[in-house]
Amino acid sequence: MKLSWKQGLSVWAATSCSLLIAAWLNYYLSDNGFIKEPNQTYDYIVVGAGTSGCVLAAKLAGSNSKVLVIEAGGEPPWYSWVPLIAPILQGSQHYDWRFRTVPQKFAAGALHGNQAFWPQGKMVGGSGQMNFLIHTTGSPGDYDSWKVPGWDSQTMKNTLDDLTCWTKGNPKPKPFASRPSFLLDDEPEMCSAPVLTEIENSTSCSENVQHNQCPSAAIKLQRVNATEKPLLKAFLDAGRACGHSVSDMDRWSDTGSFMASHNTIEGLAGHRWSTYQSHLMPAMKRHNNLHVLTKSSVTKLVWKRKKVIGIQYLDNDGRIKHVKANREVLLSAGTIKTTQILQLSGVGPPHVLEPLDIPIKADLPVGENLQDHLQVPLFVELNSSVSMNVIKMLNPRQFWNYLVHGKGALATSGIEGIATLTKTRENGKSSKPYGMLILFNMGSINADVYTSVANIKKEAFHRWFPKSNNLSQEGFVLISVCLHPRSRGHVRVVSNDPTQPPEIDPAYLNHDYDVQCSIDTIKQGVELLNTEAFRALGAKLHWPTFPECGGKQGSDNQRYMECLVRTAALTMYHPAGTATMGHEDNPDAVVDPELRVRGVKGLRVVDASVLPRLPSGPPNSVLIAIAERAADLILKKD
């Protein structure tokens, strides 16, 4: 599409402002705490500087232990801190592992070769540097369903409460407890900022402290304001009209609700707030006993009989090197890489390891129980100017507003509202949450970006988003998610070569429940669009016209709906479960309730791979809580 001279001027202005933003962010976020060569020995080695690894490293360094964090990628680029544009890192050769699944038998019909691309962060900050920043804490039933001692709903509630620093607007404001990690950006803080090591023993705030900053180890949340967002207001009003409750995000309940999204964005500067920023970066500045080695990929574990005593890794020049751990090695490399490292090190099922002549150190079901959230995005056209689109984004005022005030579209993730859905049972009681609706405020969807990131066929994309060429299109994407899929797949190494990616088969939609769960969630979204709140905005849902799904589109055609889900469902980027935690007598468990690998000394896993079952929503904040709790368990033993 040709740009007019006005649009061209906007592009020039936007480019100029981008350079200014880059210079500002590079200055603001500069850090010199990285090393080029590690010591021979550390107390703890944390493999992976992602969401969980950053938390673990900061906590362990605060105990005066010698800690090495080893990360396969480098530092994130400056634009990863700009919330709205950071997802373009997906598919990047330098910052994304660029995993892909094997061809799917029952899903991914709109994708080339029926293969899903699985973006996973390969940089300090991990996937937390390129996700969509949604903060959720799951529901009580999520944790009780795990049936793992020490990880029940009450324990997790206590952990999440300790990580919360809610202030103004709470019915009963409370000072932060030992490790405040969530702080709303638009409210005055209650606490002064002790140094990181003081957080360990801090139980309350001084009554005489003025409104200063909360500790640096706080994840800041940007609350989307419905009074400033007409589209979000329509979403919440539609929820009420359909009989759903509307609540705040900190509600701890198994009942469904509609809510304004809370996103992990620092409100003053308007940049992404990941655990790299909140935990690792401050710890690197305060503790000389914490070393971070980048562009070094761990290939396997080093053993002394049944104990892990270190790691083997490839440095940036491809040389094989080793580092010893006096106490423990902690795998936080993410579901795929953690699984690969374990299997290449001899921890896994014999039917995977023996054909590759990998000596078996521990016969455990590593790589099984793979699960992922699937989303079905549908485009809703509007005739009211209430949404974001490319033309509005290219307005120089947007860049100026972001650079000077940390506000505007660039300071958002585009996610404005979320809803957890339940069903009413025959006894009149509500079910546990089964689905989620996400409101993504974007009217013009870029075909080149979207198809390359998600591996979507161009023809399918244009049948899906027929007005994508209109840069000023008004509308939004309504995303439907089945929260607790029953399909289970696997991750398996297929080569002794650690540079070769493993086989990833999520077995999407091989369980009929997942299809119907997705259909039920979509139907709830359709019901919203029929309310007065959305009719007033001229909302019109575009049903994709996939030829394989027949000529009659709509939610009343079961055959079409099943075909729609099997054709259009995409990953939500939440792979989990391949090193699941469980009780000692659980044959499916890879790690025990303290996240120690069963039958192995000196080795724990602390990332999404330990989740027995996905929580009711994006798991990023849950993983922060798990890492905090894991650090407590480790330090308690020492």
PDB file of C-alpha atoms in Angstrom, residues 27-201:
ATOM      1  CA  TYR A  27      21.266   5.338  28.822  1.00  0.00           C
ATOM      2  CA  TYR A  28      18.504   4.565  31.302  1.00  0.00           C
ATOM      3  CA  LEU A  29      19.004   0.786  31.273  1.00  0.00           C
ATOM      4  CA  SER A  30      22.773   0.589  30.870  1.00  0.00           C
ATOM      5  CA  ASP A  31      24.482  -1.910  33.111  1.00  0.00           C
ATOM      6  CA  ASN A  32      28.055  -3.114  33.361  1.00  0.00           C
ATOM      7  CA  GLY A  33      27.628  -6.109  35.644  1.00  0.00           C
ATOM      8  CA  PHE A  34      28.331  -8.801  33.033  1.00  0.00           C
ATOM      9  CA  ILE A  35      31.456 -10.958  32.848  1.00  0.00           C
ATOM     10  CA  LYS A  36      33.342 -12.503  29.938  1.00  0.00           C
ATOM     11  CA  GLU A  37      35.057 -15.357  31.786  1.00  0.00           C
ATOM     12  CA  PRO A  38      33.576 -17.126  34.834  1.00  0.00           C
ATOM     13  CA  ASN A  39      35.394 -18.425  37.881  1.00  0.00           C
ATOM     14  CA  GLN A  40      36.110 -22.130  38.078  1.00  0.00           C
ATOM     15  CA  THR A  41      33.679 -22.693  40.955  1.00  0.00           C
ATOM     16  CA  TYR A  42      30.490 -21.145  42.348  1.00  0.00           C
ATOM     17  CA  ASP A  43      28.061 -22.116  45.082  1.00  0.00           C
ATOM     18  CA  TYR A  44      25.097 -22.030  42.715  1.00  0.00           C
ATOM     19  CA  ILE A  45      24.824 -22.056  38.949  1.00  0.00           C
ATOM     20  CA  VAL A  46      21.555 -20.771  37.497  1.00  0.00           C
ATOM     21  CA  VAL A  47      21.052 -21.934  33.920  1.00  0.00           C
ATOM     22  CA  GLY A  48      18.939 -19.384  32.066  1.00  0.00           C
ATOM     23  CA  ALA A  49      18.341 -15.699  32.779  1.00  0.00           C
ATOM     24  CA  GLY A  50      14.622 -15.763  32.048  1.00  0.00           C
ATOM     25  CA  THR A  51      11.692 -14.910  34.288  1.00  0.00           C
ATOM     26  CA  SER A  52      12.488 -17.527  36.945  1.00  0.00           C
ATOM     27  CA  GLY A  53      16.283 -17.441  36.624  1.00  0.00           C
ATOM     28  CA  CYS A  54      16.502 -13.699  37.285  1.00  0.00           C
ATOM     29  CA  VAL A  55      14.488 -14.075  40.499  1.00  0.00           C
ATOM     30  CA  LEU A  56      16.511 -17.057  41.708  1.00  0.00           C
ATOM     31  CA  ALA A  57      19.842 -15.385  41.050  1.00  0.00           C
ATOM     32  CA  ALA A  58      18.891 -12.181  42.843  1.00  0.00           C
ATOM     33  CA  LYS A  59      17.595 -14.022  45.883  1.00  0.00           C
ATOM     34  CA  LEU A  60      20.568 -16.357  46.184  1.00  0.00           C
ATOM     35  CA  ALA A  61      23.062 -13.529  45.706  1.00  0.00           C
ATOM     36  CA  GLY A  62      21.389 -11.722  48.593  1.00  0.00           C
ATOM     37  CA  SER A  63      22.457 -14.597  50.858  1.00  0.00           C
ATOM     38  CA  ASN A  64      26.134 -13.892  50.064  1.00  0.00           C
ATOM     39  CA  SER A  65      26.462 -17.110  48.073  1.00  0.00           C
ATOM     40  CA  LYS A  66      28.650 -17.067  44.978  1.00  0.00           C
ATOM     41  CA  VAL A  67      26.205 -17.258  42.062  1.00  0.00           C
ATOM     42  CA  LEU A  68      26.738 -17.671  38.337  1.00  0.00           C
ATOM     43  CA  VAL A  69      23.915 -17.025  35.873  1.00  0.00           C
ATOM     44  CA  ILE A  70      24.632 -18.453  32.438  1.00  0.00           C
ATOM     45  CA  GLU A  71      22.485 -17.333  29.514  1.00  0.00           C
ATOM     46  CA  ALA A  72      22.602 -18.535  25.904  1.00  0.00           C
ATOM     47  CA  GLY A  73      21.548 -15.166  24.523  1.00  0.00           C
ATOM     48  CA  GLY A  74      22.874 -11.673  25.023  1.00  0.00           C
ATOM     49  CA  GLU A  75      21.416  -8.513  26.475  1.00  0.00           C
ATOM     50  CA  PRO A  76      18.004  -7.556  25.066  1.00  0.00           C
ATOM     51  CA  PRO A  77      17.874  -4.789  22.439  1.00  0.00           C
ATOM     52  CA  TRP A  78      16.648  -1.344  23.428  1.00  0.00           C
ATOM     53  CA  TYR A  79      13.299  -1.740  21.692  1.00  0.00           C
ATOM     54  CA  SER A  80      12.434  -4.769  23.817  1.00  0.00           C
ATOM     55  CA  TRP A  81      11.623  -2.255  26.541  1.00  0.00           C
ATOM     56  CA  VAL A  82       8.947  -0.533  24.416  1.00  0.00           C
ATOM     57  CA  PRO A  83       5.819  -2.533  25.309  1.00  0.00           C
ATOM     58  CA  LEU A  84       3.867  -2.330  22.060  1.00  0.00           C
ATOM     59  CA  ILE A  85       6.711  -3.147  19.659  1.00  0.00           C
ATOM     60  CA  ALA A  86       8.677  -5.695  21.700  1.00  0.00           C
ATOM     61  CA  PRO A  87       6.745  -8.710  20.316  1.00  0.00           C
ATOM     62  CA  ILE A  88       8.425  -8.120  16.942  1.00  0.00           C
ATOM     63  CA  LEU A  89      11.403  -9.887  18.545  1.00  0.00           C
ATOM     64  CA  GLN A  90       9.489 -13.093  17.955  1.00  0.00           C
ATOM     65  CA  GLY A  91      11.158 -14.846  15.061  1.00  0.00           C
ATOM     66  CA  SER A  92      14.395 -12.914  15.484  1.00  0.00           C
ATOM     67  CA  GLN A  93      17.540 -14.920  14.820  1.00  0.00           C
ATOM     68  CA  HIS A  94      19.385 -13.278  17.710  1.00  0.00           C
ATOM     69  CA  TYR A  95      16.724 -13.043  20.419  1.00  0.00           C
ATOM     70  CA  ASP A  96      14.403 -15.984  19.806  1.00  0.00           C
ATOM     71  CA  TRP A  97      15.138 -19.720  19.928  1.00  0.00           C
ATOM     72  CA  ARG A  98      12.734 -20.035  16.977  1.00  0.00           C
ATOM     73  CA  PHE A  99      11.424 -23.433  17.933  1.00  0.00           C
ATOM     74  CA  ARG A 100       8.735 -25.090  15.832  1.00  0.00           C
ATOM     75  CA  THR A 101       6.496 -28.061  16.395  1.00  0.00           C
ATOM     76  CA  VAL A 102       6.236 -31.159  14.276  1.00  0.00           C
ATOM     77  CA  PRO A 103       3.241 -31.163  11.874  1.00  0.00           C
ATOM     78  CA  GLN A 104       0.024 -31.354  13.852  1.00  0.00           C
ATOM     79  CA  LYS A 105      -2.520 -34.002  12.938  1.00  0.00           C
ATOM     80  CA  PHE A 106      -5.596 -32.386  14.476  1.00  0.00           C
ATOM     81  CA  ALA A 107      -4.734 -28.668  14.462  1.00  0.00           C
ATOM     82  CA  ALA A 108      -2.846 -25.807  12.785  1.00  0.00           C
ATOM     83  CA  GLY A 109      -4.684 -26.055   9.466  1.00  0.00           C
ATOM     84  CA  ALA A 110      -3.973 -22.405   8.621  1.00  0.00           C
ATOM     85  CA  LEU A 111      -0.239 -22.818   9.185  1.00  0.00           C
ATOM     86  CA  HIS A 112       2.386 -23.856   6.658  1.00  0.00           C
ATOM     87  CA  GLY A 113       2.936 -27.581   7.013  1.00  0.00           C
ATOM     88  CA  ASN A 114       0.567 -27.617  10.015  1.00  0.00           C
ATOM     89  CA  GLN A 115       3.555 -26.523  12.100  1.00  0.00           C
ATOM     90  CA  ALA A 116       3.330 -23.967  14.875  1.00  0.00           C
ATOM     91  CA  PHE A 117       6.201 -21.565  15.527  1.00  0.00           C
ATOM     92  CA  TRP A 118       7.060 -21.404  19.223  1.00  0.00           C
ATOM     93  CA  PRO A 119       8.844 -18.136  20.069  1.00  0.00           C
ATOM     94  CA  GLN A 120      10.942 -18.412  23.238  1.00  0.00           C
ATOM     95  CA  GLY A 121      13.195 -15.634  24.472  1.00  0.00           C
ATOM     96  CA  LYS A 122      16.933 -16.104  23.948  1.00  0.00           C
ATOM     97  CA  MET A 123      18.295 -13.135  25.898  1.00  0.00           C
ATOM     98  CA  VAL A 124      18.617 -11.836  29.424  1.00  0.00           C
ATOM     99  CA  GLY A 125      15.037 -11.523  30.624  1.00  0.00           C
ATOM    100  CA  GLY A 126      13.961 -14.473  28.487  1.00  0.00           C
ATOM    101  CA  SER A 127      10.432 -14.565  27.120  1.00  0.00           C
ATOM    102  CA  GLY A 128       9.581 -11.864  29.661  1.00  0.00           C
ATOM    103  CA  GLN A 129      11.319  -9.451  27.265  1.00  0.00           C
ATOM    104  CA  MET A 130       8.956 -10.149  24.369  1.00  0.00           C
ATOM    105  CA  ASN A 131       5.649 -11.377  25.793  1.00  0.00           C
ATOM    106  CA  PHE A 132       2.376  -9.455  25.975  1.00  0.00           C
ATOM    107  CA  LEU A 133       2.862  -8.546  29.643  1.00  0.00           C
ATOM    108  CA  ILE A 134      -0.412  -9.907  31.067  1.00  0.00           C
ATOM    109  CA  HIS A 135      -0.379 -10.288  34.857  1.00  0.00           C
ATOM    110  CA  THR A 136      -2.558 -13.074  36.280  1.00  0.00           C
ATOM    111  CA  THR A 137      -2.188 -15.202  39.382  1.00  0.00           C
ATOM    112  CA  GLY A 138      -4.438 -18.137  38.514  1.00  0.00           C
ATOM    113  CA  SER A 139      -7.277 -19.391  40.697  1.00  0.00           C
ATOM    114  CA  PRO A 140      -7.254 -21.444  43.932  1.00  0.00           C
ATOM    115  CA  GLY A 141      -8.478 -24.549  42.135  1.00  0.00           C
ATOM    116  CA  ASP A 142      -5.411 -24.471  39.869  1.00  0.00           C
ATOM    117  CA  TYR A 143      -3.047 -25.200  42.721  1.00  0.00           C
ATOM    118  CA  ASP A 144      -5.279 -27.644  44.570  1.00  0.00           C
ATOM    119  CA  SER A 145      -5.540 -29.664  41.350  1.00  0.00           C
ATOM    120  CA  TRP A 146      -1.756 -30.150  41.399  1.00  0.00           C
ATOM    121  CA  LYS A 147      -2.042 -32.246  44.591  1.00  0.00           C
ATOM    122  CA  VAL A 148       1.561 -31.495  45.482  1.00  0.00           C
ATOM    123  CA  PRO A 149       2.425 -31.008  49.187  1.00  0.00           C
ATOM    124  CA  GLY A 150       3.474 -27.450  49.881  1.00  0.00           C
ATOM    125  CA  TRP A 151       1.945 -26.083  46.682  1.00  0.00           C
ATOM    126  CA  ASP A 152      -1.747 -25.998  47.603  1.00  0.00           C
ATOM    127  CA  SER A 153      -3.964 -22.935  47.112  1.00  0.00           C
ATOM    128  CA  GLN A 154      -3.421 -21.547  50.620  1.00  0.00           C
ATOM    129  CA  THR A 155       0.371 -21.789  50.329  1.00  0.00           C
ATOM    130  CA  MET A 156       0.349 -20.167  46.907  1.00  0.00           C
ATOM    131  CA  LYS A 157      -2.020 -17.455  48.122  1.00  0.00           C
ATOM    132  CA  ASN A 158       0.384 -16.662  50.942  1.00  0.00           C
ATOM    133  CA  THR A 159       3.290 -16.590  48.508  1.00  0.00           C
ATOM    134  CA  LEU A 160       1.441 -14.357  46.064  1.00  0.00           C
ATOM    135  CA  ASP A 161       0.300 -12.090  48.907  1.00  0.00           C
ATOM    136  CA  ASP A 162       3.904 -11.684  49.975  1.00  0.00           C
ATOM    137  CA  LEU A 163       4.722 -10.694  46.415  1.00  0.00           C
ATOM    138  CA  THR A 164       1.994  -8.066  46.321  1.00  0.00           C
ATOM    139  CA  CYS A 165       2.345  -4.408  47.147  1.00  0.00           C
ATOM    140  CA  TRP A 166      -1.154  -3.098  46.507  1.00  0.00           C
ATOM    141  CA  THR A 167      -1.702   0.376  47.896  1.00  0.00           C
ATOM    142  CA  LYS A 168      -4.393   2.991  47.319  1.00  0.00           C
ATOM    143  CA  GLY A 169      -7.735   1.511  46.330  1.00  0.00           C
ATOM    144  CA  ASN A 170      -7.500  -1.626  48.460  1.00  0.00           C
ATOM    145  CA  PRO A 171     -10.200  -2.088  51.084  1.00  0.00           C
ATOM    146  CA  LYS A 172      -7.495  -2.989  53.609  1.00  0.00           C
ATOM    147  CA  PRO A 173      -4.134  -1.636  52.458  1.00  0.00           C
ATOM    148  CA  LYS A 174      -1.239  -3.527  53.971  1.00  0.00           C
ATOM    149  CA  PRO A 175       2.510  -2.953  54.060  1.00  0.00           C
ATOM    150  CA  PHE A 176       4.564  -5.236  51.940  1.00  0.00           C
ATOM    151  CA  ALA A 177       5.753  -8.434  53.480  1.00  0.00           C
ATOM    152  CA  SER A 178       9.112 -10.026  52.899  1.00  0.00           C
ATOM    153  CA  ARG A 179       9.387  -9.770  49.114  1.00  0.00           C
ATOM    154  CA  PRO A 180       7.126  -7.196  47.459  1.00  0.00           C
ATOM    155  CA  SER A 181       7.021  -7.907  43.758  1.00  0.00           C
ATOM    156  CA  PHE A 182       3.854  -6.316  42.382  1.00  0.00           C
ATOM    157  CA  LEU A 183       3.233  -2.584  42.579  1.00  0.00           C
ATOM    158  CA  LEU A 184       0.586  -0.568  40.777  1.00  0.00           C
ATOM    159  CA  ASP A 185       2.112   2.283  38.814  1.00  0.00           C
ATOM    160  CA  ASP A 186      -0.690   4.804  39.301  1.00  0.00           C
ATOM    161  CA  GLU A 187      -0.806   4.712  43.097  1.00  0.00           C
ATOM    162  CA  PRO A 188       1.483   6.168  45.790  1.00  0.00           C
ATOM    163  CA  GLU A 189       3.683   3.558  47.393  1.00  0.00           C
ATOM    164  CA  MET A 190       3.454   2.761  51.088  1.00  0.00           C
ATOM    165  CA  CYS A 191       7.007   1.705  51.714  1.00  0.00           C
ATOM    166  CA  SER A 192      10.522   3.024  51.581  1.00  0.00           C
ATOM    167  CA  ALA A 193      13.063   1.110  49.554  1.00  0.00           C
ATOM    168  CA  PRO A 194      15.493  -1.036  51.549  1.00  0.00           C
ATOM    169  CA  VAL A 195      18.360  -2.590  49.704  1.00  0.00           C
ATOM    170  CA  LEU A 196      17.775  -6.041  48.302  1.00  0.00           C
ATOM    171  CA  THR A 197      19.491  -7.889  51.153  1.00  0.00           C
ATOM    172  CA  GLU A 198      17.327  -6.078  53.692  1.00  0.00           C
ATOM    173  CA  ILE A 199      14.177  -7.331  51.997  1.00  0.00           C
ATOM    174  CA  GLU A 200      14.956 -10.790  53.353  1.00  0.00           C
ATOM    175  CA  ASN A 201      14.207  -9.800  56.929  1.00  0.00           C
TER     176      ASN A 201
END
